[in-house]
């Protein structure tokens, strides 16, 4: 087991048109990339071929900080995949990324799967690398920000 | 009446369904189930099935109109319609599409149907088994989010958190469905009652949903036949008129990776106002509601977005007493619905809404004249419809 969840879950790859390839490559390099419109400057995620605001096709990618707040969460108990049988509960969070105009990403909340989850709590990114997988890939996980004493 | 309205122009001629089975237990293949339901609807309507000239369905039903037309030997095919989108979001939309075809003269006799045999095909509640995944699902599946329940728990949890609603507010919805199923011999859960203690003791599937918050998966088929209002008056059953239908979802509802601007929604916030406007009715006029339960939390949000109560009043409103026929303030899912009658992808809810207008439900609401269906919360597009008896015209 090389991550928060057991090995054997589907490996994320870019579509055959390459739309999300810069995102997945970014996680390999420990950066979070979202789309940035060359026309109006809006940030966009998940990726699309057009800017939803100004309809420009000139979309590049920009790095954003690995900080955010828990927007919603769930604790999953029932196994939905053979790899999760007998694994027990785990937490999935939806995180709103700081400084992005409210863009959200899904990840797991690292730590005790029985822990309390607080909407609005500050979290920071942890890159989880799956080096033994074929193809290799990386996931974006989250952990509560340590509050200084 | 504006010509750009369906109000009162189309009526239900007949309804039909097969026996309902636990998933994988149908003795018949899916296509045969579809044929059986359509023939029963025609028989109920007193119409020769060869007179059907249109088909409407949703959720990528596998039973194509051309094959159905050939198999049934219908005289002429004039309308073949599929409402896009998954889950049960298209149940009322398909009825609206069929009615629009009749109201505009594109067809005269349209059957709306849905057939499912999950033993023959894949189940809904399990994740992808392929080694890699791409597109939207790649942002979810590697984190263990794969089933509809997991996808929609995230939305419902946000709604509950925003409005300070405890997950236990969902309980009365499950209790009402099971209560109604005990009166309904068609129901898969007939003879298997549910009480509050059994609900509270049930395991979590994905918080905030317990086992009894989640729909079943079933095999079977259901169909209903629509004709013009004029023609319906000459048919055997008391006419049941379509007063309105609306489908859709909010601005950028499908923004990938859970980025919908109106995230904590069942997707009805823009649809419900169109529904009431076409019907010329308001929530207080509604006598009985069938609200698609993929998950009880989705029903809770659907009822809020259709204006039956404010979110903060959810726990107070959604008691079993308020939701059961004949005495409840808002009788809900009076056949048992997706939770306890059959998960016929929601089309059993349309049939039950029609029975309420006919006065033929096993949990009849006295003098029901306005009967609503909300189809497929949390997905996109969703849809809803209002039926009415003669007195509503
Ligand atoms: Zn732009």
PDB file of C-alpha atoms in Angstrom, chain A:
ATOM      1  CA  UNK A   1       0.000   0.000   0.000  1.00  0.00           C
ATOM      2  CA  UNK A   2       1.684   3.179  -1.208  1.00  0.00           C
ATOM      3  CA  UNK A   3      -1.021   5.677  -0.363  1.00  0.00           C
ATOM      4  CA  UNK A   4      -4.007   6.560   1.795  1.00  0.00           C
ATOM      5  CA  UNK A   5      -6.139   3.951   0.012  1.00  0.00           C
ATOM      6  CA  UNK A   6      -5.124   0.427  -1.003  1.00  0.00           C
ATOM      7  CA  UNK A   7      -3.416  -0.211  -4.342  1.00  0.00           C
ATOM      8  CA  UNK A   8      -5.573  -1.398  -7.203  1.00  0.00           C
ATOM      9  CA  UNK A   9      -7.919   1.548  -7.643  1.00  0.00           C
ATOM     10  CA  UNK A  10      -8.146   2.989 -11.176  1.00  0.00           C
ATOM     11  CA  UNK A  11      -5.055   4.946 -12.238  1.00  0.00           C
ATOM     12  CA  UNK A  12      -5.838   8.479 -13.464  1.00  0.00           C
ATOM     13  CA  UNK A  13      -4.590   9.266 -16.959  1.00  0.00           C
ATOM     14  CA  UNK A  14      -5.211  12.128 -19.382  1.00  0.00           C
ATOM     15  CA  UNK A  15      -7.954  11.708 -21.987  1.00  0.00           C
ATOM     16  CA  UNK A  16      -6.821  10.723 -25.487  1.00  0.00           C
ATOM     17  CA  UNK A  17      -7.213  14.378 -26.513  1.00  0.00           C
ATOM     18  CA  UNK A  18      -4.760  15.384 -23.762  1.00  0.00           C
ATOM     19  CA  UNK A  19      -7.061  17.946 -22.126  1.00  0.00           C
ATOM     20  CA  UNK A  20      -6.032  17.288 -18.527  1.00  0.00           C
ATOM     21  CA  UNK A  21      -2.446  16.087 -19.176  1.00  0.00           C
ATOM     22  CA  UNK A  22      -0.812  19.271 -17.727  1.00  0.00           C
ATOM     23  CA  UNK A  23      -2.746  18.765 -14.490  1.00  0.00           C
ATOM     24  CA  UNK A  24      -1.635  15.172 -13.986  1.00  0.00           C
ATOM     25  CA  UNK A  25       1.942  16.004 -15.012  1.00  0.00           C
ATOM     26  CA  UNK A  26       1.852  18.853 -12.472  1.00  0.00           C
ATOM     27  CA  UNK A  27       1.035  16.490  -9.626  1.00  0.00           C
ATOM     28  CA  UNK A  28       4.043  14.350 -10.646  1.00  0.00           C
ATOM     29  CA  UNK A  29       6.131  17.554 -10.209  1.00  0.00           C
ATOM     30  CA  UNK A  30       4.408  18.493  -6.914  1.00  0.00           C
ATOM     31  CA  UNK A  31       2.608  21.520  -8.303  1.00  0.00           C
ATOM     32  CA  UNK A  32      -1.115  22.162  -8.662  1.00  0.00           C
ATOM     33  CA  UNK A  33      -2.048  23.545 -12.064  1.00  0.00           C
ATOM     34  CA  UNK A  34      -5.356  24.999 -13.141  1.00  0.00           C
ATOM     35  CA  UNK A  35      -6.287  26.570 -16.446  1.00  0.00           C
ATOM     36  CA  UNK A  36      -5.839  30.321 -16.923  1.00  0.00           C
ATOM     37  CA  UNK A  37      -7.645  32.114 -19.727  1.00  0.00           C
ATOM     38  CA  UNK A  38      -5.424  34.161 -22.066  1.00  0.00           C
ATOM     39  CA  UNK A  39      -8.438  36.253 -22.985  1.00  0.00           C
ATOM     40  CA  UNK A  40      -9.924  37.355 -19.662  1.00  0.00           C
ATOM     41  CA  UNK A  41      -7.604  35.900 -17.038  1.00  0.00           C
ATOM     42  CA  UNK A  42     -10.189  33.759 -15.245  1.00  0.00           C
ATOM     43  CA  UNK A  43      -8.994  30.552 -13.609  1.00  0.00           C
ATOM     44  CA  UNK A  44     -10.842  27.384 -14.591  1.00  0.00           C
ATOM     45  CA  UNK A  45     -11.000  23.833 -13.225  1.00  0.00           C
ATOM     46  CA  UNK A  46     -11.738  21.066 -14.229  1.00  0.00           C
ATOM     47  CA  UNK A  47     -10.209  21.704 -17.570  1.00  0.00           C
ATOM     48  CA  UNK A  48     -12.199  22.464 -20.703  1.00  0.00           C
ATOM     49  CA  UNK A  49     -11.269  23.479 -24.259  1.00  0.00           C
ATOM     50  CA  UNK A  50     -12.899  26.898 -23.953  1.00  0.00           C
ATOM     51  CA  UNK A  51     -13.089  29.635 -21.332  1.00  0.00           C
ATOM     52  CA  UNK A  52     -16.577  29.502 -19.840  1.00  0.00           C
ATOM     53  CA  UNK A  53     -16.551  33.269 -19.271  1.00  0.00           C
ATOM     54  CA  UNK A  54     -15.212  34.881 -22.491  1.00  0.00           C
ATOM     55  CA  UNK A  55     -15.189  31.910 -24.930  1.00  0.00           C
ATOM     56  CA  UNK A  56     -11.504  32.269 -25.691  1.00  0.00           C
ATOM     57  CA  UNK A  57      -9.750  29.078 -26.787  1.00  0.00           C
ATOM     58  CA  UNK A  58      -6.460  30.550 -25.559  1.00  0.00           C
ATOM     59  CA  UNK A  59      -6.206  28.608 -22.307  1.00  0.00           C
ATOM     60  CA  UNK A  60      -2.885  28.116 -20.589  1.00  0.00           C
ATOM     61  CA  UNK A  61      -2.028  26.604 -17.226  1.00  0.00           C
ATOM     62  CA  UNK A  62      -0.899  28.334 -14.056  1.00  0.00           C
ATOM     63  CA  UNK A  63       0.299  27.099 -10.681  1.00  0.00           C
ATOM     64  CA  UNK A  64      -1.788  27.718  -7.571  1.00  0.00           C
ATOM     65  CA  UNK A  65      -0.885  27.321  -3.906  1.00  0.00           C
ATOM     66  CA  UNK A  66      -1.537  24.038  -2.147  1.00  0.00           C
ATOM     67  CA  UNK A  67      -3.780  25.655   0.442  1.00  0.00           C
ATOM     68  CA  UNK A  68      -7.513  25.631   0.850  1.00  0.00           C
ATOM     69  CA  UNK A  69     -10.521  25.050   3.050  1.00  0.00           C
ATOM     70  CA  UNK A  70     -12.810  22.042   3.354  1.00  0.00           C
ATOM     71  CA  UNK A  71     -15.951  22.849   1.367  1.00  0.00           C
ATOM     72  CA  UNK A  72     -17.671  19.491   1.902  1.00  0.00           C
ATOM     73  CA  UNK A  73     -16.798  15.951   2.935  1.00  0.00           C
ATOM     74  CA  UNK A  74     -18.028  12.398   3.233  1.00  0.00           C
ATOM     75  CA  UNK A  75     -16.984   9.271   5.095  1.00  0.00           C
ATOM     76  CA  UNK A  76     -17.342   6.244   2.870  1.00  0.00           C
ATOM     77  CA  UNK A  77     -18.018   2.858   4.466  1.00  0.00           C
ATOM     78  CA  UNK A  78     -19.447   0.589   1.765  1.00  0.00           C
ATOM     79  CA  UNK A  79     -16.779  -0.806  -0.602  1.00  0.00           C
ATOM     80  CA  UNK A  80     -17.462   0.268  -4.180  1.00  0.00           C
ATOM     81  CA  UNK A  81     -14.432  -1.467  -5.692  1.00  0.00           C
ATOM     82  CA  UNK A  82     -12.735  -4.849  -5.099  1.00  0.00           C
ATOM     83  CA  UNK A  83      -9.587  -3.048  -3.856  1.00  0.00           C
ATOM     84  CA  UNK A  84     -11.606  -1.478  -1.028  1.00  0.00           C
ATOM     85  CA  UNK A  85     -13.105  -4.706   0.341  1.00  0.00           C
ATOM     86  CA  UNK A  86     -12.217  -5.146   4.021  1.00  0.00           C
ATOM     87  CA  UNK A  87     -10.459  -1.768   4.005  1.00  0.00           C
ATOM     88  CA  UNK A  88     -12.865   0.121   6.280  1.00  0.00           C
ATOM     89  CA  UNK A  89     -14.045   3.713   6.181  1.00  0.00           C
ATOM     90  CA  UNK A  90     -12.137   6.563   4.561  1.00  0.00           C
ATOM     91  CA  UNK A  91     -12.697  10.292   4.166  1.00  0.00           C
ATOM     92  CA  UNK A  92     -13.108  12.168   0.891  1.00  0.00           C
ATOM     93  CA  UNK A  93     -13.031  15.967   1.005  1.00  0.00           C
ATOM     94  CA  UNK A  94     -13.931  18.672  -1.478  1.00  0.00           C
ATOM     95  CA  UNK A  95     -11.415  21.477  -1.006  1.00  0.00           C
ATOM     96  CA  UNK A  96     -11.877  25.086  -2.114  1.00  0.00           C
ATOM     97  CA  UNK A  97      -8.469  26.360  -3.202  1.00  0.00           C
ATOM     98  CA  UNK A  98      -7.189  29.635  -1.826  1.00  0.00           C
ATOM     99  CA  UNK A  99      -6.731  32.470  -4.329  1.00  0.00           C
ATOM    100  CA  UNK A 100      -8.505  30.753  -7.220  1.00  0.00           C
ATOM    101  CA  UNK A 101     -11.925  32.396  -7.139  1.00  0.00           C
ATOM    102  CA  UNK A 102     -13.420  29.336  -5.490  1.00  0.00           C
ATOM    103  CA  UNK A 103     -12.126  26.425  -7.573  1.00  0.00           C
ATOM    104  CA  UNK A 104     -12.558  23.021  -5.933  1.00  0.00           C
ATOM    105  CA  UNK A 105     -10.756  19.692  -6.040  1.00  0.00           C
ATOM    106  CA  UNK A 106     -11.521  16.250  -4.599  1.00  0.00           C
ATOM    107  CA  UNK A 107      -9.010  14.434  -2.401  1.00  0.00           C
ATOM    108  CA  UNK A 108      -8.711  12.355   0.735  1.00  0.00           C
ATOM    109  CA  UNK A 109      -8.226  13.860   4.196  1.00  0.00           C
ATOM    110  CA  UNK A 110      -5.123  12.130   5.554  1.00  0.00           C
ATOM    111  CA  UNK A 111      -5.039  10.817   9.100  1.00  0.00           C
ATOM    112  CA  UNK A 112      -7.494   8.902  11.240  1.00  0.00           C
ATOM    113  CA  UNK A 113     -10.483   7.887   9.092  1.00  0.00           C
ATOM    114  CA  UNK A 114     -12.686   8.310  12.190  1.00  0.00           C
ATOM    115  CA  UNK A 115     -11.600  11.910  12.836  1.00  0.00           C
ATOM    116  CA  UNK A 116     -14.051  14.790  12.935  1.00  0.00           C
ATOM    117  CA  UNK A 117     -14.263  16.752   9.716  1.00  0.00           C
ATOM    118  CA  UNK A 118     -14.992  20.451   9.886  1.00  0.00           C
ATOM    119  CA  UNK A 119     -16.350  22.373   6.924  1.00  0.00           C
ATOM    120  CA  UNK A 120     -14.320  25.567   6.578  1.00  0.00           C
ATOM    121  CA  UNK A 121     -11.187  24.138   8.224  1.00  0.00           C
ATOM    122  CA  UNK A 122      -7.841  25.079   6.638  1.00  0.00           C
ATOM    123  CA  UNK A 123      -6.002  22.265   4.870  1.00  0.00           C
ATOM    124  CA  UNK A 124      -2.787  21.970   2.906  1.00  0.00           C
ATOM    125  CA  UNK A 125      -1.762  19.783  -0.005  1.00  0.00           C
ATOM    126  CA  UNK A 126       0.234  16.566   0.255  1.00  0.00           C
ATOM    127  CA  UNK A 127       1.439  14.942  -2.962  1.00  0.00           C
ATOM    128  CA  UNK A 128       1.066  11.175  -2.914  1.00  0.00           C
ATOM    129  CA  UNK A 129       3.323   9.451  -5.445  1.00  0.00           C
ATOM    130  CA  UNK A 130       2.599   5.998  -6.800  1.00  0.00           C
ATOM    131  CA  UNK A 131       6.008   5.013  -8.154  1.00  0.00           C
ATOM    132  CA  UNK A 132       5.323   1.302  -8.433  1.00  0.00           C
ATOM    133  CA  UNK A 133       2.216   1.784 -10.564  1.00  0.00           C
ATOM    134  CA  UNK A 134       2.236   1.373 -14.330  1.00  0.00           C
ATOM    135  CA  UNK A 135       1.891   4.094 -15.492  1.00  0.00           C
ATOM    136  CA  UNK A 136       3.290   6.037 -12.517  1.00  0.00           C
ATOM    137  CA  UNK A 137       0.978   8.711 -11.166  1.00  0.00           C
ATOM    138  CA  UNK A 138       0.508  11.138  -8.284  1.00  0.00           C
ATOM    139  CA  UNK A 139      -2.566  12.148  -6.291  1.00  0.00           C
ATOM    140  CA  UNK A 140      -3.402  15.372  -4.468  1.00  0.00           C
ATOM    141  CA  UNK A 141      -4.223  14.685  -0.812  1.00  0.00           C
ATOM    142  CA  UNK A 142      -5.016  17.039   2.053  1.00  0.00           C
ATOM    143  CA  UNK A 143      -4.141  17.392   5.704  1.00  0.00           C
ATOM    144  CA  UNK A 144      -5.251  19.831   8.408  1.00  0.00           C
ATOM    145  CA  UNK A 145      -2.931  22.832   8.697  1.00  0.00           C
ATOM    146  CA  UNK A 146      -0.925  22.535  11.933  1.00  0.00           C
ATOM    147  CA  UNK A 147      -1.907  25.424  14.192  1.00  0.00           C
ATOM    148  CA  UNK A 148       1.150  26.901  15.912  1.00  0.00           C
ATOM    149  CA  UNK A 149       0.986  26.701  19.733  1.00  0.00           C
TER     150      UNK A 149
END
